[in-house]
Amino acid sequence: MASQTNTMAYDGEKYGHTSSAYADAPAEKMSVGRYIATRLPTLKPPMNKAPNPIKLLTLLNGQQWLFFLVGFLGWTWDAFDFFTVSLTTTPLAETFGVSVADVTWGITLVLMFRSVGSVAFGIAADRYGRKWPYVVNMVLFIVLELGTGFCNTYQQFLAVRALYGVAMGGLYGNVAATALEDCPDAAKGLISGMLQQGYAFGYLLATAFSRGLVNTTSHGWRPLYWFGACPPVLLIVFRLCLPETQAFIERSEVRQATGRLTSTFIAEGRVALKKHWLLLTYLVLLMAGFNFMSHGSQDLYPTMLTNQYGFSANMVTVTQVVANLGAMTGGTVIGYSSQIFGRRFSIIFISIIGGALLYPYTFVGSNSVIAAAFFEQFCVQGAWGVIPIHLMELSPGSFRTFVVGTSYQLGNLVSSASSTIESTIGERFPLPPLVNGDKKTTRYDVILLTFIGPEYLGHKFGVAYDHDMEEAAGAETVAAVLHHNHPVHLDHDSSDDGNGIEKGHATAHDVV
């Protein structure tokens, strides 16, 4: 029994797992029955030592902060551009002579085509680097936001938004990899929560600029889209000034060392599909639940406040701003907490709390709904704050951008009709107060899917911990590159110092 414990401790340490995640270690194979039996015990919070969050932030060096910032700002503007349609459904419908439900097909098409972009840009980013796919994404944002602002017909609007979906789909995996790959291990949970809140920050900015730019000039809703095409120019310049992440450079050097760069990359893909296909399927289902939860509670909320409760434009703006402040707070707090209590436990706990808040969030028709909106979005984006690092830890190293982005966007594809479903129900059954079934049921999907899924808390992203790369490129090749670049790579991890999250866990040396 002692020897078995030592072996498991070694596997967990080698793969960067904490002691609480040994049962989910990717190196360990187990039967379906045993896996199911481990779901409840592994949900127990590891209760890792809670480090000072300010000290965690000081662990990042200047380059790591710049990687985070370029990822955060890219994700912010991705969200800004997406929510421009949600915030202008009524004026768009008036301009094109269609119903609000028809306009929401612009949202649905974006969600449907995002998976196309995630595949194309994800593979490109894993093969050629994070920089240039990011730049191309931003160029497309500029062109397509300008194009939306100049649309004169409903058909033109749908076509441009479908193309925008391709561009939008390519960004999420890239920004997650850019911001988190080189991040110190102890700070990953906190940085993940902060990164994800670029989405809420983008929604907040879209709400504020919508109030200032929509129907305040003779051009109606169009200035909001024209403005949306401007900041990506600055983001292009910002990204061009930064190098590739060290994690990608190291992986690229291993491929080059084989002398067969492209064939090695293809071999990595075969290994990843062969060994992780079931996990990839699970990630898509998990992201479908998450996207139903977020889009069901956000996309048409301004429309509900206006049409059902008669909120003024100013009151809708204030409610949305407060809700997104709650979202930004929740994502950061729960992302940080997931490093202490575990990824799965944190998601499930905050989702249960959010489910309890659905009634006041949707049935309160007075100004008091602002408080419910703050705490509901605290919970929704609190759960989402764990997702970037959770997906990164679960993804095969060689295809991290592809897997993170594609699982997220295929989940979006599954949930793509959420806005159309909600608006159609609202038009057919306009009985106040109305609550969409989506908002009630999908939160339970998130809880169930998170419960049955694995967790690799503390998984390290370096090539030294990637058995898939060893299988595809050869263990000797990987070892040679690591020895050349980092002679003491496996002997010390600067993120595991006294302030690190790893301090509270038993390592292989401790157990032996």
XYZ file of C-alpha atoms in Angstrom:
512
model
C 0.000 0.000 0.000
C 2.869 2.330 0.792
C 4.481 1.712 -2.568
C 1.213 2.506 -4.324
C 0.958 5.814 -2.456
C 4.505 6.715 -3.437
C 3.805 5.986 -7.083
C 0.719 8.171 -7.112
C 2.564 10.981 -5.382
C 5.319 10.801 -7.965
C 2.851 10.912 -10.855
C 1.050 13.864 -9.333
C 4.269 15.792 -8.795
C 5.591 14.988 -12.253
C 2.471 16.258 -13.923
C 2.195 19.243 -11.637
C -0.889 18.073 -9.755
C -1.635 18.798 -6.182
C -2.373 15.982 -3.789
C -6.100 16.660 -4.065
C -6.088 15.793 -7.754
C -4.167 12.522 -7.734
C -7.264 10.542 -8.677
C -7.560 12.588 -11.847
C -3.899 12.476 -12.877
C -3.732 11.969 -16.672
C -0.979 9.359 -16.315
C -3.229 7.075 -14.330
C -5.749 4.844 -16.109
C -8.807 3.623 -14.278
C -12.052 1.829 -14.983
C -15.308 3.693 -15.520
C -16.625 2.399 -12.217
C -13.611 3.597 -10.279
C -13.676 6.961 -12.004
C -17.317 7.477 -11.048
C -16.501 6.452 -7.491
C -13.819 9.158 -7.310
C -16.078 12.048 -8.342
C -17.371 12.847 -4.869
C -14.121 12.288 -2.901
C -12.115 14.439 -5.355
C -14.668 17.234 -4.971
C -13.531 17.735 -1.380
C -11.777 21.123 -1.216
C -8.009 20.700 -0.805
C -8.008 23.788 1.433
C -4.678 24.982 0.133
C -3.000 27.785 1.994
C -4.578 31.108 1.006
C -1.736 33.350 -0.190
C -1.877 37.113 -0.116
C -3.328 38.070 -3.529
C -1.114 41.147 -3.698
C 1.950 38.948 -3.262
C 0.642 36.669 -5.982
C 0.459 39.589 -8.389
C 4.076 40.504 -7.615
C 5.168 37.047 -8.805
C 4.575 38.112 -12.422
C 7.484 39.814 -14.163
C 7.100 42.648 -16.638
C 6.757 40.459 -19.709
C 4.178 38.223 -18.050
C 2.115 41.297 -17.156
C 2.272 42.500 -20.759
C 1.133 39.081 -21.987
C -1.775 39.243 -19.565
C -2.662 42.795 -20.578
C -2.673 42.122 -24.328
C -4.822 39.048 -23.719
C -7.187 40.895 -21.387
C -7.650 43.835 -23.759
C -8.188 41.553 -26.748
C -10.850 39.585 -24.882
C -12.396 42.872 -23.705
C -12.846 44.152 -27.225
C -14.058 40.787 -28.429
C -16.894 41.099 -25.889
C -17.486 44.772 -26.726
C -18.014 43.971 -30.389
C -20.263 41.013 -29.599
C -22.574 42.921 -27.273
C -23.060 45.835 -29.664
C -25.872 43.821 -31.278
C -27.454 42.830 -27.957
C -27.586 46.492 -26.962
C -29.033 47.745 -30.248
C -31.618 45.086 -31.119
C -34.545 47.527 -31.125
C -32.991 50.255 -33.351
C -31.575 47.572 -35.663
C -35.035 46.049 -36.019
C -36.504 49.464 -36.850
C -33.807 50.204 -39.455
C -34.128 46.882 -41.260
C -37.901 46.600 -40.878
C -37.801 43.259 -39.040
C -38.675 41.992 -35.561
C -36.320 41.859 -32.591
C -36.383 38.055 -32.906
C -35.110 38.410 -36.484
C -32.275 40.680 -35.331
C -31.202 38.129 -32.733
C -30.295 35.840 -35.615
C -27.295 38.154 -35.904
C -26.287 36.977 -32.425
C -27.075 33.359 -33.268
C -24.967 33.425 -36.442
C -22.010 34.859 -34.539
C -22.241 32.041 -32.003
C -22.627 29.416 -34.740
C -19.650 30.527 -36.830
C -17.295 31.058 -33.911
C -16.368 27.365 -33.955
C -15.054 27.760 -37.520
C -12.712 30.516 -36.385
C -11.597 28.601 -33.297
C -10.499 25.630 -35.412
C -8.662 27.675 -38.030
C -7.018 30.202 -35.714
C -6.416 27.627 -32.966
C -4.424 25.312 -35.208
C -2.540 28.295 -36.635
C -1.655 29.571 -33.155
C -0.451 26.149 -31.975
C 1.608 25.647 -35.115
C 2.989 29.105 -35.900
C 2.704 31.018 -32.622
C 0.281 33.244 -30.762
C 1.297 36.598 -32.216
C 0.212 36.623 -35.868
C -3.158 34.888 -35.453
C -3.942 37.534 -32.816
C -2.986 40.313 -35.246
C -5.108 38.827 -38.045
C -8.030 38.556 -35.616
C -7.783 42.259 -34.838
C -7.594 43.215 -38.525
C -10.800 41.264 -39.123
C -12.442 42.986 -36.148
C -11.685 46.358 -37.725
C -13.040 45.424 -41.145
C -16.177 43.671 -39.923
C -17.190 46.232 -37.315
C -16.910 48.946 -39.953
C -18.866 46.724 -42.310
C -21.663 46.256 -39.768
C -21.909 50.006 -39.338
C -22.448 50.468 -43.087
C -25.041 47.703 -43.570
C -28.196 48.895 -45.320
C -30.204 45.666 -45.494
C -31.048 42.852 -43.131
C -29.310 40.346 -45.411
C -26.093 42.380 -45.382
C -26.274 42.558 -41.604
C -26.580 38.777 -41.235
C -23.735 38.119 -43.682
C -21.329 40.487 -41.935
C -22.185 39.150 -38.476
C -21.621 35.571 -39.664
C -18.134 36.542 -40.850
C -17.573 38.374 -37.593
C -18.350 35.105 -35.795
C -15.395 33.460 -37.562
C -13.080 36.258 -36.427
C -14.432 36.298 -32.892
C -14.093 32.526 -32.538
C -10.373 32.588 -33.132
C -9.448 34.790 -30.197
C -10.419 33.097 -26.922
C -7.947 30.220 -26.990
C -5.190 32.568 -28.090
C -5.662 35.107 -25.301
C -5.953 32.344 -22.681
C -2.700 30.754 -23.821
C -0.932 34.114 -24.113
C -1.965 35.271 -20.641
C -1.573 32.008 -18.716
C 1.147 29.886 -20.349
C 4.031 31.735 -18.723
C 2.142 32.741 -15.589
C 3.652 31.578 -12.257
C 1.790 28.522 -11.001
C 0.687 30.064 -7.717
C -0.955 33.031 -9.459
C -2.779 31.131 -12.209
C -6.162 31.000 -10.476
C -6.185 34.722 -9.734
C -4.921 35.681 -13.205
C -7.488 33.361 -14.803
C -10.295 35.148 -12.958
C -8.944 38.540 -13.950
C -8.512 37.496 -17.588
C -12.048 36.162 -17.949
C -13.434 39.454 -16.685
C -12.261 41.120 -19.843
C -15.580 39.779 -21.112
C -17.547 41.599 -18.417
C -15.407 44.705 -18.840
C -16.139 44.669 -22.570
C -19.860 44.374 -21.834
C -19.579 47.284 -19.397
C -17.809 49.447 -21.994
C -20.320 48.481 -24.659
C -23.160 49.495 -22.339
C -21.569 52.850 -21.538
C -20.623 53.718 -25.123
C -23.998 52.523 -26.365
C -25.655 55.102 -24.143
C -23.349 57.797 -25.502
C -23.317 56.866 -29.197
C -26.636 55.205 -30.057
C -29.456 57.504 -31.191
C -27.522 60.589 -30.122
C -26.688 61.606 -33.706
C -28.451 61.457 -37.053
C -26.679 58.155 -37.756
C -28.665 56.290 -35.094
C -26.971 53.043 -33.993
C -24.123 53.107 -36.527
C -21.537 55.195 -34.577
C -21.266 52.454 -31.939
C -20.003 50.028 -34.575
C -17.721 52.565 -36.204
C -16.162 53.314 -32.836
C -15.744 49.581 -32.196
C -13.345 49.379 -35.149
C -10.835 51.848 -33.633
C -9.208 50.279 -30.516
C -8.099 47.083 -32.357
C -5.611 49.248 -34.241
C -3.828 49.962 -30.955
C -4.003 46.295 -29.940
C -2.284 45.281 -33.179
C 0.610 47.614 -32.405
C 0.721 46.348 -28.800
C 0.931 42.669 -29.840
C 3.544 43.326 -32.500
C 5.808 44.748 -29.795
C 5.710 41.506 -27.782
C 7.467 38.181 -28.468
C 5.991 34.699 -28.350
C 5.413 33.114 -24.940
C 8.326 31.140 -23.495
C 6.134 28.031 -23.338
C 5.482 28.181 -27.078
C 9.120 28.972 -27.903
C 10.247 25.924 -25.933
C 7.713 23.687 -27.665
C 8.724 25.077 -31.074
C 12.386 24.350 -30.327
C 11.556 20.715 -29.625
C 9.781 20.459 -32.981
C 12.699 22.066 -34.770
C 15.145 19.743 -33.039
C 13.438 16.748 -34.672
C 14.207 18.149 -38.119
C 10.607 17.431 -39.107
C 8.686 20.401 -37.753
C 5.390 19.927 -39.602
C 5.319 16.143 -39.338
C 6.062 16.381 -35.618
C 3.166 18.803 -35.180
C 0.875 16.390 -37.023
C 2.148 13.527 -34.852
C 1.315 15.560 -31.758
C -2.214 15.938 -33.092
C -2.579 12.194 -33.576
C -1.359 11.520 -30.055
C -3.706 14.141 -28.605
C -6.754 12.747 -30.408
C -5.882 9.160 -29.555
C -5.333 9.796 -25.866
C -7.721 12.651 -25.099
C -10.749 12.367 -27.423
C -13.112 11.594 -24.561
C -11.837 14.545 -22.546
C -12.259 16.848 -25.554
C -15.867 15.701 -25.933
C -16.471 16.419 -22.264
C -15.033 19.937 -22.567
C -17.449 20.766 -25.384
C -20.414 19.637 -23.270
C -19.126 21.596 -20.278
C -18.771 24.744 -22.361
C -22.256 24.272 -23.812
C -23.681 24.385 -20.291
C -21.586 27.423 -19.397
C -22.593 29.305 -22.527
C -26.295 28.633 -22.021
C -25.858 29.981 -18.494
C -24.088 33.186 -19.526
C -25.940 34.020 -22.747
C -29.271 33.070 -21.210
C -28.727 35.503 -18.349
C -27.097 38.372 -20.258
C -27.810 38.776 -23.968
C -31.427 39.929 -23.832
C -31.504 41.182 -20.260
C -31.457 44.860 -21.392
C -34.368 44.100 -23.742
C -36.325 42.491 -20.908
C -35.759 45.477 -18.633
C -36.936 47.863 -21.344
C -39.863 45.966 -22.804
C -41.298 44.270 -19.734
C -40.482 46.617 -16.891
C -40.367 49.916 -18.766
C -36.864 50.877 -17.657
C -35.529 54.072 -19.201
C -32.330 54.032 -21.239
C -30.455 55.572 -18.307
C -31.812 53.010 -15.865
C -30.909 50.112 -18.168
C -27.386 51.501 -18.472
C -26.977 51.831 -14.706
C -28.315 48.300 -14.114
C -25.997 46.806 -16.712
C -22.964 48.685 -15.432
C -23.632 47.508 -11.868
C -24.215 43.938 -13.092
C -20.892 43.933 -14.912
C -19.082 45.358 -11.914
C -20.499 42.383 -10.028
C -19.296 40.085 -12.814
C -15.769 41.496 -12.718
C -15.641 41.167 -8.934
C -17.026 37.642 -8.959
C -14.692 36.338 -11.641
C -11.626 37.637 -9.850
C -12.707 36.434 -6.389
C -13.807 32.957 -7.470
C -10.823 32.520 -9.792
C -8.547 33.257 -6.844
C -10.603 31.001 -4.567
C -10.325 28.081 -6.989
C -6.617 27.912 -6.196
C -7.606 27.272 -2.569
C -10.784 25.188 -2.847
C -10.225 23.536 -6.235
C -11.669 24.294 -9.673
C -14.686 21.973 -9.619
C -15.816 22.810 -6.088
C -15.597 26.541 -6.765
C -17.681 26.293 -9.948
C -20.369 24.120 -8.363
C -20.634 26.193 -5.192
C -21.036 29.553 -6.920
C -23.454 28.098 -9.510
C -25.759 26.898 -6.730
C -25.736 30.383 -5.185
C -26.453 31.941 -8.578
C -29.395 29.600 -9.123
C -30.942 30.795 -5.879
C -30.736 34.387 -7.141
C -32.570 33.813 -10.417
C -35.974 34.754 -9.013
C -35.088 38.303 -7.881
C -32.903 38.747 -10.981
C -35.851 38.231 -13.314
C -39.020 38.928 -11.304
C -38.148 42.178 -9.528
C -39.430 45.005 -11.700
C -38.307 47.943 -9.561
C -34.975 49.686 -9.190
C -34.116 47.119 -6.515
C -33.260 44.686 -9.311
C -29.860 46.403 -9.459
C -28.736 44.542 -6.343
C -29.951 41.214 -7.744
C -28.177 41.948 -11.037
C -24.893 42.622 -9.234
C -24.933 39.373 -7.286
C -26.352 37.231 -10.109
C -23.556 38.281 -12.449
C -21.090 37.911 -9.582
C -22.093 34.241 -9.576
C -22.299 33.730 -13.344
C -18.929 35.274 -14.074
C -17.549 33.891 -10.831
C -17.995 30.413 -12.277
C -16.572 31.628 -15.580
C -13.528 33.074 -13.836
C -12.290 29.524 -13.202
C -12.755 28.433 -16.814
C -9.606 29.791 -18.549
C -7.203 28.022 -16.185
C -9.459 24.957 -15.842
C -9.511 24.477 -19.626
C -5.782 25.175 -19.894
C -4.978 22.559 -17.250
C -7.194 19.953 -18.917
C -5.964 20.585 -22.482
C -3.188 18.655 -24.258
C -0.116 20.869 -24.279
C 0.596 20.775 -28.014
C -2.911 21.897 -28.950
C -3.728 24.114 -26.006
C -4.979 27.080 -28.036
C -7.017 24.849 -30.344
C -8.608 22.822 -27.543
C -9.397 25.770 -25.259
C -10.822 27.848 -28.097
C -12.661 25.080 -29.934
C -14.251 23.510 -26.876
C -15.444 26.959 -25.830
C -16.780 27.821 -29.279
C -18.395 24.443 -29.961
C -20.146 24.942 -26.646
C -21.249 28.301 -28.034
C -22.513 26.525 -31.143
C -24.682 24.242 -29.034
C -26.079 27.256 -27.175
C -26.188 29.550 -30.226
C -29.965 29.677 -30.440
C -30.403 30.808 -26.839
C -31.158 34.456 -27.709
C -33.521 33.530 -30.522
C -35.324 31.022 -28.301
C -35.715 33.596 -25.537
C -36.962 36.366 -27.811
C -39.387 34.028 -29.602
C -40.849 32.845 -26.297
C -41.093 36.458 -25.149
C -43.014 37.494 -28.269
C -45.393 34.522 -28.215
C -46.078 34.632 -24.478
C -45.793 38.299 -23.455
C -47.101 37.743 -19.947
C -45.212 39.804 -17.335
C -43.227 38.846 -15.472
C -41.550 36.370 -17.815
C -38.691 34.069 -16.935
C -36.994 31.960 -19.560
C -36.600 28.293 -18.800
C -33.034 28.421 -20.092
C -31.910 30.510 -17.144
C -33.264 28.031 -14.670
C -32.242 24.711 -16.167
C -28.812 25.227 -17.665
C -27.268 26.125 -14.349
C -28.003 22.571 -13.252
C -26.270 21.343 -16.413
C -23.153 23.257 -15.364
C -23.281 21.763 -11.881
C -23.743 18.203 -13.160
C -21.108 18.423 -15.888
C -18.577 19.982 -13.536
C -19.260 17.282 -10.954
C -18.638 14.367 -13.330
C -15.578 15.940 -14.955
C -11.878 15.721 -14.053
C -9.666 18.372 -12.498
C -5.915 18.824 -12.912
C -5.358 21.556 -10.337
C -1.777 22.801 -10.544
C -0.976 21.151 -13.882
C 2.224 22.630 -15.321
C 2.376 23.803 -18.939
C 6.062 23.245 -19.728
C 7.299 20.681 -22.249
C 9.068 18.923 -19.375
C 5.679 17.774 -18.072
C 4.149 16.832 -21.436
C 4.196 13.093 -22.172
C 2.342 13.691 -25.429
C 5.280 15.677 -26.757
C 7.692 12.956 -25.630
C 5.665 10.378 -27.543
C 5.454 12.498 -30.703
C 8.963 13.980 -30.797
C 10.898 11.441 -28.745
C 11.926 11.622 -25.108
C 15.597 12.105 -26.007
C 14.813 15.115 -28.195
C 12.742 16.752 -25.474
C 15.414 16.069 -22.857
C 18.148 17.498 -25.084
C 16.279 20.756 -25.690
C 15.442 21.143 -22.009
C 19.019 20.457 -20.971
C 20.321 23.002 -23.469
C 17.898 25.769 -22.479
C 17.265 25.059 -18.808
C 19.954 22.920 -17.173
C 18.065 23.009 -13.839
C 14.555 23.068 -15.334
C 13.277 20.162 -13.289
C 15.139 21.014 -10.116
C 13.449 24.299 -9.232
C 10.286 26.122 -10.144
C 10.417 29.795 -9.236
C 6.650 29.893 -8.821
C 6.769 27.311 -6.042
C 8.487 29.490 -3.484
C 7.295 30.351 -0.005
C 4.350 32.326 -1.331
C 3.301 29.659 -3.834
C 0.198 27.577 -3.687
C 2.266 24.384 -3.887
C 3.641 24.944 -0.385
C 0.641 23.391 1.315
C 0.846 20.087 -0.594
C 2.757 16.875 -0.113
C 5.313 16.331 -2.884
C 7.016 13.138 -3.953
C 9.912 13.962 -1.634
C 7.566 14.575 1.299
C 5.766 11.263 0.854
C 8.900 9.200 0.274
